[in-house]
Short mmCIF file of C-alpha atoms in Angstrom, two decimals:
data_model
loop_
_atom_site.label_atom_id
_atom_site.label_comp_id
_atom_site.label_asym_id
_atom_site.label_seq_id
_atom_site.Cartn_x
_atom_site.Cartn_y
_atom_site.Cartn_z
CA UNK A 14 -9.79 -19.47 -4.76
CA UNK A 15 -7.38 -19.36 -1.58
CA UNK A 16 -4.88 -17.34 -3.97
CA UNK A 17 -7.56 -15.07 -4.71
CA UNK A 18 -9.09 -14.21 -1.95
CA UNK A 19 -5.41 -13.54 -0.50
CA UNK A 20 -4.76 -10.71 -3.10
CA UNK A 21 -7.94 -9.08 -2.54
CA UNK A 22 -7.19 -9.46 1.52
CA UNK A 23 -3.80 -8.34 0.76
CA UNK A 24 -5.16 -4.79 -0.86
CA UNK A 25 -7.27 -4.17 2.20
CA UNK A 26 -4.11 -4.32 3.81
CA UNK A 27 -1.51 -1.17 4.62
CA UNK A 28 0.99 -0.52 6.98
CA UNK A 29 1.99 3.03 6.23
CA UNK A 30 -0.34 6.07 7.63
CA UNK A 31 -0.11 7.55 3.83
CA UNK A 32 -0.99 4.44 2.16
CA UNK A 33 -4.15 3.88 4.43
CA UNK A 34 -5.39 7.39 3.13
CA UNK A 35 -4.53 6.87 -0.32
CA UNK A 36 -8.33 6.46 -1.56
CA UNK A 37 -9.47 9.27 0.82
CA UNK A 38 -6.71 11.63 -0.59
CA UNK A 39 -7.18 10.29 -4.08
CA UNK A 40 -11.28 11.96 -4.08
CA UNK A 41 -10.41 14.80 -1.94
CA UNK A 42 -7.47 16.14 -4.29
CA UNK A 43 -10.49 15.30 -7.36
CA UNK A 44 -13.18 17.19 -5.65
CA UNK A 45 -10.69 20.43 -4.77
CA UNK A 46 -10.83 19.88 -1.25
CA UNK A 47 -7.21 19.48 -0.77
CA UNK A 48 -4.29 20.16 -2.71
CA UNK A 49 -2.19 16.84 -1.86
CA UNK A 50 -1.78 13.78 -3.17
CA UNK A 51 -0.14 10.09 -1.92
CA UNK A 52 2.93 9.75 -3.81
CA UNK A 53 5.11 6.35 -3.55
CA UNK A 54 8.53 6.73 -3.27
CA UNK A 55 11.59 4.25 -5.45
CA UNK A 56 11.86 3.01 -1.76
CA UNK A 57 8.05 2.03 -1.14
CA UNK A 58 7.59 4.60 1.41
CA UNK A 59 4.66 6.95 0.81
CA UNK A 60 4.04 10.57 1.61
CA UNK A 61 1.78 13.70 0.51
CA UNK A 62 2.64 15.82 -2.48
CA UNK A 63 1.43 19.21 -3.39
CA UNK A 64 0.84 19.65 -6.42
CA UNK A 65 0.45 22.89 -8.39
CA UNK A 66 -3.10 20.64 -10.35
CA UNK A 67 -3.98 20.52 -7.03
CA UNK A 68 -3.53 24.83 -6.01
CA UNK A 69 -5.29 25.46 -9.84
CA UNK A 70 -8.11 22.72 -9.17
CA UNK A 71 -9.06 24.61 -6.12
CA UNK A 72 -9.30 28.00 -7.80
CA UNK A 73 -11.65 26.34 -10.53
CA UNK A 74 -13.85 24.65 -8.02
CA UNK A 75 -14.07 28.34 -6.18
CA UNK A 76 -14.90 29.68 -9.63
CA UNK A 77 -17.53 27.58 -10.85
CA UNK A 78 -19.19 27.30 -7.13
CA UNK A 79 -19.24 31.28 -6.82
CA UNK A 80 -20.71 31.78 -10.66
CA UNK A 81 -23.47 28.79 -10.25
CA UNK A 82 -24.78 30.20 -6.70
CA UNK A 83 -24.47 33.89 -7.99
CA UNK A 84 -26.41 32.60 -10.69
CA UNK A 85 -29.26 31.07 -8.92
CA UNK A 86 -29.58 33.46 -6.48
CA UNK A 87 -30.00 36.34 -9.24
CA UNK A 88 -33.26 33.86 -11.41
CA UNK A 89 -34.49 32.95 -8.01
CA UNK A 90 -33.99 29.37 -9.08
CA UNK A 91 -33.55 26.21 -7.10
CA UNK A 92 -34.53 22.81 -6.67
CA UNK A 93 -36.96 23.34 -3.40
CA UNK A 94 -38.50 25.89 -6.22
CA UNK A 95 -39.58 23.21 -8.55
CA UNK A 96 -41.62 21.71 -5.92
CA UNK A 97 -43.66 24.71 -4.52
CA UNK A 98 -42.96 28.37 -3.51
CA UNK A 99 -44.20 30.28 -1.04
CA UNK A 100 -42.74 33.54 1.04
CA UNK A 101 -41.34 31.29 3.53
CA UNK A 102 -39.96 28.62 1.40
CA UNK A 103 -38.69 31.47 -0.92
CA UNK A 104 -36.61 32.74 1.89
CA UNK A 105 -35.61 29.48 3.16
CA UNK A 106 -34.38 28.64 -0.34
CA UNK A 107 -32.49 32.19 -0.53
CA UNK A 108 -30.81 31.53 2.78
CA UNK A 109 -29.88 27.91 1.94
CA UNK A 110 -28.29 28.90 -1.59
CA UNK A 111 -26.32 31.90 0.51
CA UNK A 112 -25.33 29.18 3.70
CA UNK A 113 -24.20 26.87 0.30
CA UNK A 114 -22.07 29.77 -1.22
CA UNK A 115 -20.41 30.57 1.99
CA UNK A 116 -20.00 26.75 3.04
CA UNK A 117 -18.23 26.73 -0.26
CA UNK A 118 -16.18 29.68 -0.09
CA UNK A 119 -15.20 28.45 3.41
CA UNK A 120 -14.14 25.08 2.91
CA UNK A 121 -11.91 25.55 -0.33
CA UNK A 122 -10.47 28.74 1.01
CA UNK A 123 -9.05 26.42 4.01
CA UNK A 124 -7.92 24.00 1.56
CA UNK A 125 -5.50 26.28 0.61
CA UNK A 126 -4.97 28.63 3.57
CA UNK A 127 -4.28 26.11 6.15
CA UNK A 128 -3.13 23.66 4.10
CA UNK A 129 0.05 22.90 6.08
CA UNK A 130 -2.37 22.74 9.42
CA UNK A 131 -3.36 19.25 7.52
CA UNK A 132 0.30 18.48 6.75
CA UNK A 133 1.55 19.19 9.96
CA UNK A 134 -1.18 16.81 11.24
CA UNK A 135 -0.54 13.50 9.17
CA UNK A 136 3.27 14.35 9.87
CA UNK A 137 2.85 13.97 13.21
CA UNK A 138 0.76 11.03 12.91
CA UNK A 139 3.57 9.41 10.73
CA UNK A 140 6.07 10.41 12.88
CA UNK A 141 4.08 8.35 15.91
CA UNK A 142 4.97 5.34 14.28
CA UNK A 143 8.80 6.01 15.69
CA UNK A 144 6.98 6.35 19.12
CA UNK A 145 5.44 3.34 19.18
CA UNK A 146 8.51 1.00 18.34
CA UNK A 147 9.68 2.41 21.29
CA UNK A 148 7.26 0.57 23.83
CA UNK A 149 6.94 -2.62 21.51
CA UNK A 150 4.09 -1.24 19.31
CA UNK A 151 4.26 -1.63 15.71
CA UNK A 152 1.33 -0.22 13.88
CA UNK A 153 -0.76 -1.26 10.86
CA UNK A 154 -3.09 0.87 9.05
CA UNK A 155 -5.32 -1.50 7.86
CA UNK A 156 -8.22 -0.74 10.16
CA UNK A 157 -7.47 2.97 9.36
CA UNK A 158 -7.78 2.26 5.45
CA UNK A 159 -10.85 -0.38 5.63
CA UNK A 160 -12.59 2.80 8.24
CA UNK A 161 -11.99 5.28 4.87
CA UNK A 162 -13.18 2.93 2.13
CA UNK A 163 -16.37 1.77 4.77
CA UNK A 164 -17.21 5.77 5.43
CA UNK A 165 -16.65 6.87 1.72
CA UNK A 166 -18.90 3.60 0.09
CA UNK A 167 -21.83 4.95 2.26
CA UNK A 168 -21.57 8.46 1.74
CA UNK A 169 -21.28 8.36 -1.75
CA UNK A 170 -23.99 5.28 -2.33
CA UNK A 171 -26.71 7.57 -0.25
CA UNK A 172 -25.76 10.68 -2.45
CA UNK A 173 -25.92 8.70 -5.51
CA UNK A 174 -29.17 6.80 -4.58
CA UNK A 175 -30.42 10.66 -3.19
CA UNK A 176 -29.11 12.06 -6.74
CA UNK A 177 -30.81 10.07 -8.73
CA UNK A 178 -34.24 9.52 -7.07
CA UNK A 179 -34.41 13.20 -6.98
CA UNK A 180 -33.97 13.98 -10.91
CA UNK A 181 -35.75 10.90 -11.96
CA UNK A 182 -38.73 12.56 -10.12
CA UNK A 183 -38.05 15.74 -11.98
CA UNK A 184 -37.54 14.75 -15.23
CA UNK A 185 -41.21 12.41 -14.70
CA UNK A 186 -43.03 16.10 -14.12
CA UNK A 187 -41.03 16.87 -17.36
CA UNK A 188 -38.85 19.31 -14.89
CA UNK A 189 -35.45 20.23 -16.63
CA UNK A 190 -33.12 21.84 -13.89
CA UNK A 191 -30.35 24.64 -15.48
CA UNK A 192 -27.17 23.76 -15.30
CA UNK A 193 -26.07 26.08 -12.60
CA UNK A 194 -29.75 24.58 -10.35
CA UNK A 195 -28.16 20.96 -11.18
CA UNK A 196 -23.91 22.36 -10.06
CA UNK A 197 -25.12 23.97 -6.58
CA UNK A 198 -27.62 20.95 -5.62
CA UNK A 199 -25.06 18.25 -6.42
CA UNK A 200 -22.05 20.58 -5.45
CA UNK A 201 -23.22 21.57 -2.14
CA UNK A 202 -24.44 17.81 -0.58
CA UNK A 203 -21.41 16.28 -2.58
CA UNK A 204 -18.55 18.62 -1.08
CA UNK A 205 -20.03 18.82 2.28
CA UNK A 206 -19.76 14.81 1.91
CA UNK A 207 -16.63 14.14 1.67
CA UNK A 208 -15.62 16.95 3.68
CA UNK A 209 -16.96 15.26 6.40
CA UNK A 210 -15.23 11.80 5.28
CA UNK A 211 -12.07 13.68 5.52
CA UNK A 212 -12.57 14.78 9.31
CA UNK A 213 -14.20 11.61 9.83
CA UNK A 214 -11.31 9.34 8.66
CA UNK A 215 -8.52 11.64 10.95
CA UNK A 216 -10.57 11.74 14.01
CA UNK A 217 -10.64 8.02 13.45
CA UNK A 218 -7.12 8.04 13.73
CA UNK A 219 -6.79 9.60 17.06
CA UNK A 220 -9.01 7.21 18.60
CA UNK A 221 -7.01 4.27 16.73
CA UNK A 222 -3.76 5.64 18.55
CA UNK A 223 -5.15 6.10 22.03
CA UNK A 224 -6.61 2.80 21.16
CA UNK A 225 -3.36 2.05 21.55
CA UNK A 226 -2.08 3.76 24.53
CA UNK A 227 -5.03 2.86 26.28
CA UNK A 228 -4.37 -1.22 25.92
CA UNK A 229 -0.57 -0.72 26.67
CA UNK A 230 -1.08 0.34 30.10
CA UNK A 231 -4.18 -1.83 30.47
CA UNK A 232 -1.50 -4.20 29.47
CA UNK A 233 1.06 -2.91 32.07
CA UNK A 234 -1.97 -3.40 35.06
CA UNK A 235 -2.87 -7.25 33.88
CA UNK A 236 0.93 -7.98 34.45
CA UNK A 237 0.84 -6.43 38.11
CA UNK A 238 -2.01 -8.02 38.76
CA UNK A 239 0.04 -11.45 38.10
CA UNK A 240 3.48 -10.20 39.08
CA UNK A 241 3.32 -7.53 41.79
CA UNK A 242 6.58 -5.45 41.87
CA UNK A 243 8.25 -5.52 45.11
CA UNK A 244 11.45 -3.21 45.84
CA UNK A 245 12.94 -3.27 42.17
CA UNK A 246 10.79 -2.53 39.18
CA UNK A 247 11.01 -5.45 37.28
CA UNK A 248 11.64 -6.33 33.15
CA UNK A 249 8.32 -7.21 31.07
CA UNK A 250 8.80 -9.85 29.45
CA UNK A 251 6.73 -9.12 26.38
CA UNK A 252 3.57 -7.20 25.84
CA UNK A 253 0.82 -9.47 24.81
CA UNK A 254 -0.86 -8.92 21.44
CA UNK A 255 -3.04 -6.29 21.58
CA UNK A 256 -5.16 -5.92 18.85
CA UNK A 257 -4.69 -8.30 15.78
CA UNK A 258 -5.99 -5.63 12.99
CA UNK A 259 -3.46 -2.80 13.60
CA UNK A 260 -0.64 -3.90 16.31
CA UNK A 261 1.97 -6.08 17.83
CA UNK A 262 4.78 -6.25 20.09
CA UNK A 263 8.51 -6.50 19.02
CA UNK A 264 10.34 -5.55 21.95
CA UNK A 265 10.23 -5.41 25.96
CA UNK A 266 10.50 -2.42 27.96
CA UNK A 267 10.78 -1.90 31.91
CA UNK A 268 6.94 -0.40 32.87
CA UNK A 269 9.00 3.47 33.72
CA UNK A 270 10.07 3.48 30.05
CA UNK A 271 7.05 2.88 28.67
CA UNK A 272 4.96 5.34 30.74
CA UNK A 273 7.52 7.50 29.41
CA UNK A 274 6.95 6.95 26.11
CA UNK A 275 3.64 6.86 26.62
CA UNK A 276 3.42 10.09 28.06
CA UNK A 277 5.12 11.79 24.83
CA UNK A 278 2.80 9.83 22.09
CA UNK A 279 -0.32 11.26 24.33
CA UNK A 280 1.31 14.59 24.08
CA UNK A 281 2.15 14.31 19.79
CA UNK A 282 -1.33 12.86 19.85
CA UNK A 283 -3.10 15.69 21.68
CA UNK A 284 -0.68 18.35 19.50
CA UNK A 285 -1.78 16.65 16.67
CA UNK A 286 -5.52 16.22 17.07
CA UNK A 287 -5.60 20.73 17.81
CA UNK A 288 -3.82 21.10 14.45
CA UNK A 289 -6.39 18.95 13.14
CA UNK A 290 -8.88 21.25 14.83
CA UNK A 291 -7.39 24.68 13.41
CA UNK A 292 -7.85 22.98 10.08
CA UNK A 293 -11.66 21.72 10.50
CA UNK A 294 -12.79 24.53 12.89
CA UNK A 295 -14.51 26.75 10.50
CA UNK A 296 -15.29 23.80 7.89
CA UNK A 297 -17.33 22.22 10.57
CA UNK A 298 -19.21 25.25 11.75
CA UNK A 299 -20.05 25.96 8.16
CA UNK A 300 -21.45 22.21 7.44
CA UNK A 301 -23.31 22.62 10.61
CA UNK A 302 -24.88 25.64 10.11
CA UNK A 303 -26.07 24.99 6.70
CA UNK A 304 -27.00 21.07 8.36
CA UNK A 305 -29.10 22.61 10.71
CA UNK A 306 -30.97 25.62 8.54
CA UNK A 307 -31.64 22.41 5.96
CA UNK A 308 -33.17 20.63 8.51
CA UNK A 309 -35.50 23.36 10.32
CA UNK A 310 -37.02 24.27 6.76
CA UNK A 311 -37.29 20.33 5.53
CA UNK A 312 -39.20 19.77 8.94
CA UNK A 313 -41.50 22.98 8.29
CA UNK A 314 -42.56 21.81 5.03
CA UNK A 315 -42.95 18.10 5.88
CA UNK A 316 -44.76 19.74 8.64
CA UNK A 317 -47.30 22.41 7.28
CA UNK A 318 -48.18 19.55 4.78
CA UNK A 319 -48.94 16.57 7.33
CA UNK A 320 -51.06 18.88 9.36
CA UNK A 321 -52.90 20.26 6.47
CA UNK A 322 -51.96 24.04 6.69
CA UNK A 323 -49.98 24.18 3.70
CA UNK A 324 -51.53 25.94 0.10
CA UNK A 325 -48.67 25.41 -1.73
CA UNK A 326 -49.54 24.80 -5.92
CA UNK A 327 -47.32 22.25 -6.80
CA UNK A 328 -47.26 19.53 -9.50
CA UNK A 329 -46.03 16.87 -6.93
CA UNK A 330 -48.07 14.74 -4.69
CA UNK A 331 -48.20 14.71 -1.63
CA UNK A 332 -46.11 11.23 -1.13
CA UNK A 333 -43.40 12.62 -3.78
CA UNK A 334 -43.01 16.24 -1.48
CA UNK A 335 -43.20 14.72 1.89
CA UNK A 336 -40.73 12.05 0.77
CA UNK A 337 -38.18 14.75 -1.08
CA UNK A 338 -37.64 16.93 1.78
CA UNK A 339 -37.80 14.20 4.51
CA UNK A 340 -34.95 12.46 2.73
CA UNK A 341 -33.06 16.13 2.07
CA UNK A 342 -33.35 15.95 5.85
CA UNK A 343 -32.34 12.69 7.07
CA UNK A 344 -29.42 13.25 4.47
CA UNK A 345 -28.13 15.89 7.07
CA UNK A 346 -29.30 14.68 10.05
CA UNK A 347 -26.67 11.96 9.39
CA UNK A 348 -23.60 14.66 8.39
CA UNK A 349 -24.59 16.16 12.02
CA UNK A 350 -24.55 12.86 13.46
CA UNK A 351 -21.15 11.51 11.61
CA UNK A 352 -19.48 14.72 12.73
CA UNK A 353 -20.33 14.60 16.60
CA UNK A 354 -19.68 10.78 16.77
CA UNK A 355 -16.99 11.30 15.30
CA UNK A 356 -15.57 13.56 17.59
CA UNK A 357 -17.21 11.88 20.56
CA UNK A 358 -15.22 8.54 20.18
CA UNK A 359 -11.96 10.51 19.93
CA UNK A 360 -12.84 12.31 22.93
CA UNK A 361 -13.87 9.42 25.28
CA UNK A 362 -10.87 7.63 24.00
CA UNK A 363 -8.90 10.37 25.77
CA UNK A 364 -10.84 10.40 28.71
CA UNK A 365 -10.64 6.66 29.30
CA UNK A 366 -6.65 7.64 29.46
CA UNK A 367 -7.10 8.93 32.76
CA UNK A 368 -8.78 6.52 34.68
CA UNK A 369 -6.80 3.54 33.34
CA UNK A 370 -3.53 6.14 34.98
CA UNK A 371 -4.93 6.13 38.21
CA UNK A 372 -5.71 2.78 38.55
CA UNK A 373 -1.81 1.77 37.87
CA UNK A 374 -0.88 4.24 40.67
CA UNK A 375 -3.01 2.51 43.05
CA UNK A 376 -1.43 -0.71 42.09
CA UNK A 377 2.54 0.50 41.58
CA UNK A 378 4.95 0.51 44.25
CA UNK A 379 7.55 1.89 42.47
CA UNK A 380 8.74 5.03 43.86
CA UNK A 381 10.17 5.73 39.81
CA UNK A 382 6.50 4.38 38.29
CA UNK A 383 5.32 6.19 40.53
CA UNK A 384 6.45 9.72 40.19
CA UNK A 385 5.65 8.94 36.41
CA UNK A 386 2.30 8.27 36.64
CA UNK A 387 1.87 11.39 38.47
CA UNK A 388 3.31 13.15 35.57
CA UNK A 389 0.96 11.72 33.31
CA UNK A 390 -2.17 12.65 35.40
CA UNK A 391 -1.13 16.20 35.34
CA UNK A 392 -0.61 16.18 31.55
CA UNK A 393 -4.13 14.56 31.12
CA UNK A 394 -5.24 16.98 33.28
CA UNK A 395 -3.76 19.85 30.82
CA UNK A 396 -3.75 18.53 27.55
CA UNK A 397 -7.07 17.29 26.09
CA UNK A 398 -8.92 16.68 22.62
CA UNK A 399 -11.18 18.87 21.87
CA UNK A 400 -12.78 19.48 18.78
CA UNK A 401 -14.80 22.98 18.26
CA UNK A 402 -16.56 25.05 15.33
CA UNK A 403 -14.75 28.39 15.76
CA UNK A 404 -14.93 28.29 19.35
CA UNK A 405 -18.25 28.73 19.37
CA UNK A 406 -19.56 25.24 20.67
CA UNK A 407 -17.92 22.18 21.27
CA UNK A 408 -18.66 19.29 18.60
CA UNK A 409 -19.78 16.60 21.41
CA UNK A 410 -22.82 14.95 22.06
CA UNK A 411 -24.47 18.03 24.37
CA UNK A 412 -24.79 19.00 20.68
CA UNK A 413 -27.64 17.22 19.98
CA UNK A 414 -29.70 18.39 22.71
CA UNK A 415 -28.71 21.69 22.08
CA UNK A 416 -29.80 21.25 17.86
CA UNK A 417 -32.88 19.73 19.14
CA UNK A 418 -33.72 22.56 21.52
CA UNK A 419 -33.58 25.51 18.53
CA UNK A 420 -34.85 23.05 15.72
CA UNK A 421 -38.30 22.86 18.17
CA UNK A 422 -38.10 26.59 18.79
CA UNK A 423 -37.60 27.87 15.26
CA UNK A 424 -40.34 25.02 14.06
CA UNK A 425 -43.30 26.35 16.21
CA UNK A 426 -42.13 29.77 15.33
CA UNK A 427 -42.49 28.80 11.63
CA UNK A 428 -46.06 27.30 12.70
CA UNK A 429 -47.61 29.96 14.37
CA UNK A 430 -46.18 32.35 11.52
CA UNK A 431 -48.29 30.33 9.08
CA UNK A 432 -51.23 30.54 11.27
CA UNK A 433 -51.17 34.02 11.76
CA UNK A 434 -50.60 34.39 7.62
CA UNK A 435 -52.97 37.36 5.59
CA UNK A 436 -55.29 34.50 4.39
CA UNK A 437 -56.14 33.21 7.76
CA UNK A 438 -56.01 37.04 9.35
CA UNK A 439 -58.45 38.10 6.77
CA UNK A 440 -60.80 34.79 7.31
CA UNK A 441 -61.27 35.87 10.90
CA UNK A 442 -61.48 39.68 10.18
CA UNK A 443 -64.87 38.84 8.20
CA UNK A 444 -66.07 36.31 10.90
CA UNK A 445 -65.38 38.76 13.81
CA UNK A 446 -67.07 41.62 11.61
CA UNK A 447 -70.10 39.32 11.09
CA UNK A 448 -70.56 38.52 14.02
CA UNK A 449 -70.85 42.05 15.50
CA UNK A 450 -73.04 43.05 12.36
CA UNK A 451 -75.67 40.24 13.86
CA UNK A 452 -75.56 40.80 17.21
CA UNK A 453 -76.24 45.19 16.49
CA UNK A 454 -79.16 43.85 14.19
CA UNK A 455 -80.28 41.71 16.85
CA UNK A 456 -80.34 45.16 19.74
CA UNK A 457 -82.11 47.15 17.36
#
């Protein structure tokens, strides 16, 4: 049992940065979302290959996505169709279909325009691993690889649990979807998916690394608290173990060297994580413009049903609608949410940088530490992760109250829209008109 449970520990296991994103890679290059794939080497040493499968399995994912949307946009079709249509959920549905199409377009375009943005990223994460030997950090992956497989198990169990509840509820109103209805529903929640996963997983490894740069000098203060340095900056002995998942010491370094080298992995780090951003910038503004326009028309209709306005014909009940597009919405409720936590953690991980800094220049009384840590302040105060969609907003958590803000706005607009509809104008045109026929009877 021992000798099992040690091979199945050992494949949760990596220690190379291309090896921990084999699975993520492995449905990413399947889906057409990138054109790489991990390759091992006679050696053992990994690293991403393009492939020219890869370039044509792109093409054919833009292809089919652009004929199936075309195609329900032309017979008016959809899924949101099947369970009632009115002008407003007719438009909704249009505008969804054309968000899906241009979320589409958007995504696998950048798969192969910026391609080497993503590259250029994981090199520069590999190429950290040099960095950190330097200041008696070797890194493991193994948190990094158990993060991927955790985030892509849940995305794909609440698609496939979403998928299926949905067309078993179809096919029980004997419902048949086309083909191209079926392609753009599952296409457009599966792509956006993993998509996510993929920025997800990489933002993940920023915060990993200045996980790591954060503990280091932590580190360095917890010495000087026990050994102050008086006069000459002294060896360190060894850097404790700092974090028994991805890292531990191998060498010792004096504390100037290591701020050093600190300094320079925060800068690779920071160069790295704005690559990653030229890469995801549009991608993410997409996904959260489509997120959001999901969400404001799934909270209408939930909506106009619970408070009774809606006259929508429809062969579902009222459980089976309210429970369709309330699930449709907490479906992207979460991609907003995995996509600003995401970022956030990255973010405060970078901003906890700073503070740890000056709290080792109130301590140090090195004249050399000294004059370093100053030079790392003013390179935290220059270079910082940041993670926008187009430059538009920044992906943080003042995103949520900002969602929350136009989701109420648009919502009441929605309402009062409804209530001033030609059914309801025309009920109170014939009660105003009888009521001044009664009261002219009633003078003469």
């Amino acid at each position: 049992m021992s000798t099992a449970l040690r091979r199945v520990r050992k494949y949760f296991i990596s220690s190379q940065v291309y090896e921990a994103l084999r699975p993520l890679f492995f449905l990413t290059f399947l889906y057409g979302l990138t054109p790489f794939h991990v390759v091992r080497r006679k050696m053992g040493e990994s690293y991403l290959k393009m492939s020219c499968f890869g370039v044509f399995n792109i093409f054919i994912y833009i292809c089919l996505c652009g004929f199936c949307y075309i195609s329900s946009l032309r017979q008016g079709e959809s899924i949101v169709g099947y369970f009632f249509r009115t002008e407003i959920s007719t438009i909704g549905d249009r505008l969804q279909i054309f968000n899906g199409l241009i979320a589409g377009a958007v995504i696998y375009t950048s798969a192969i325009l910026k391609r080497c943005k993503l590259l250029g990223t994981l090199t520069i994460l590999h190429s950290l691993d040099t960095n950190f030997s330097n200041i008696g950090v070797r890194v493991k992956y193994s948190r990094i690889f158990r993060y991927s497989i955790l985030v892509l198990v849940f995305k794909l169990l609440i698609l496939g649990v979403y998928f299926v509840g949905v067309f078993r509820l179809l096919v029980s109103l004997d419902v048949t979807p086309s083909f191209c209805v079926c392609m753009t529903f599952f296409l457009q929640h599966s792509v956006v998916s993993i998509a996510i996963c993929l920025f997800c997983v990489i933002a993940f490894s920023f915060e990993r690394r200045l996980s790591i740069i954060n503990q280091v000098l932590k580190n360095l203060s917890h010495q000087w608290d026990s050994h102050s340095l008086k006069g000459v900056v002294q060896k360190q002995r060894s850097l404790q173990c700092l974090d028994s998942f991805s890292m531990y010491t191998i060498v010792t370094k004096d504390p100037a060297e290591i701020i050093q080298e600190s300094m320079e992995i925060h800068h690779l780090i920071c160069e790295a994580a704005a690559t990653a951003n030229k890469y995801f910038t549009y991608q993410l503004l997409t996904i959260i413009s489509i997120a959001f326009l999901i969400i404001v028309f799934d909270a209408y209709y939930v909506l106009e049903t619970l408070l009774g306005k809606s006259k929508r014909e429809s062969k579902f009940k009222t459980v089976e609608f309210v429970t369709f597009f309330s699930c449709q919405m907490i479906l992207y409720l979460i991609a907003i949410i995995s996509i600003v936590e995401g970022s956030n953690r990255a973010i405060k991980k970078s901003e906890k940088t700073g503070g740890i800094v000056h709290s080792l220049m109130n301590k140090t009384k090195s004249p050399e530490v000294k004059e370093k840590l100053q030079q790392f302040s003013m390179q935290l105060l220059h270079l910082k992760i940041n993670f926008t969609a187009a430059g538009l907003f920044n992906i943080d958590r003042t995103l949520y109250f900002t969602i929350s803000g136009a989701l109420t706005t648009y919502l009441i607009i929605l309402l009062q829209f409804t209530s001033n509809s030609p059914h309801n104008s025309n009920g109170n045109y014939y009660s105003c008109c009888e009521t001044f026929n009664n009261i002219t009877n009633h003078t003469n």
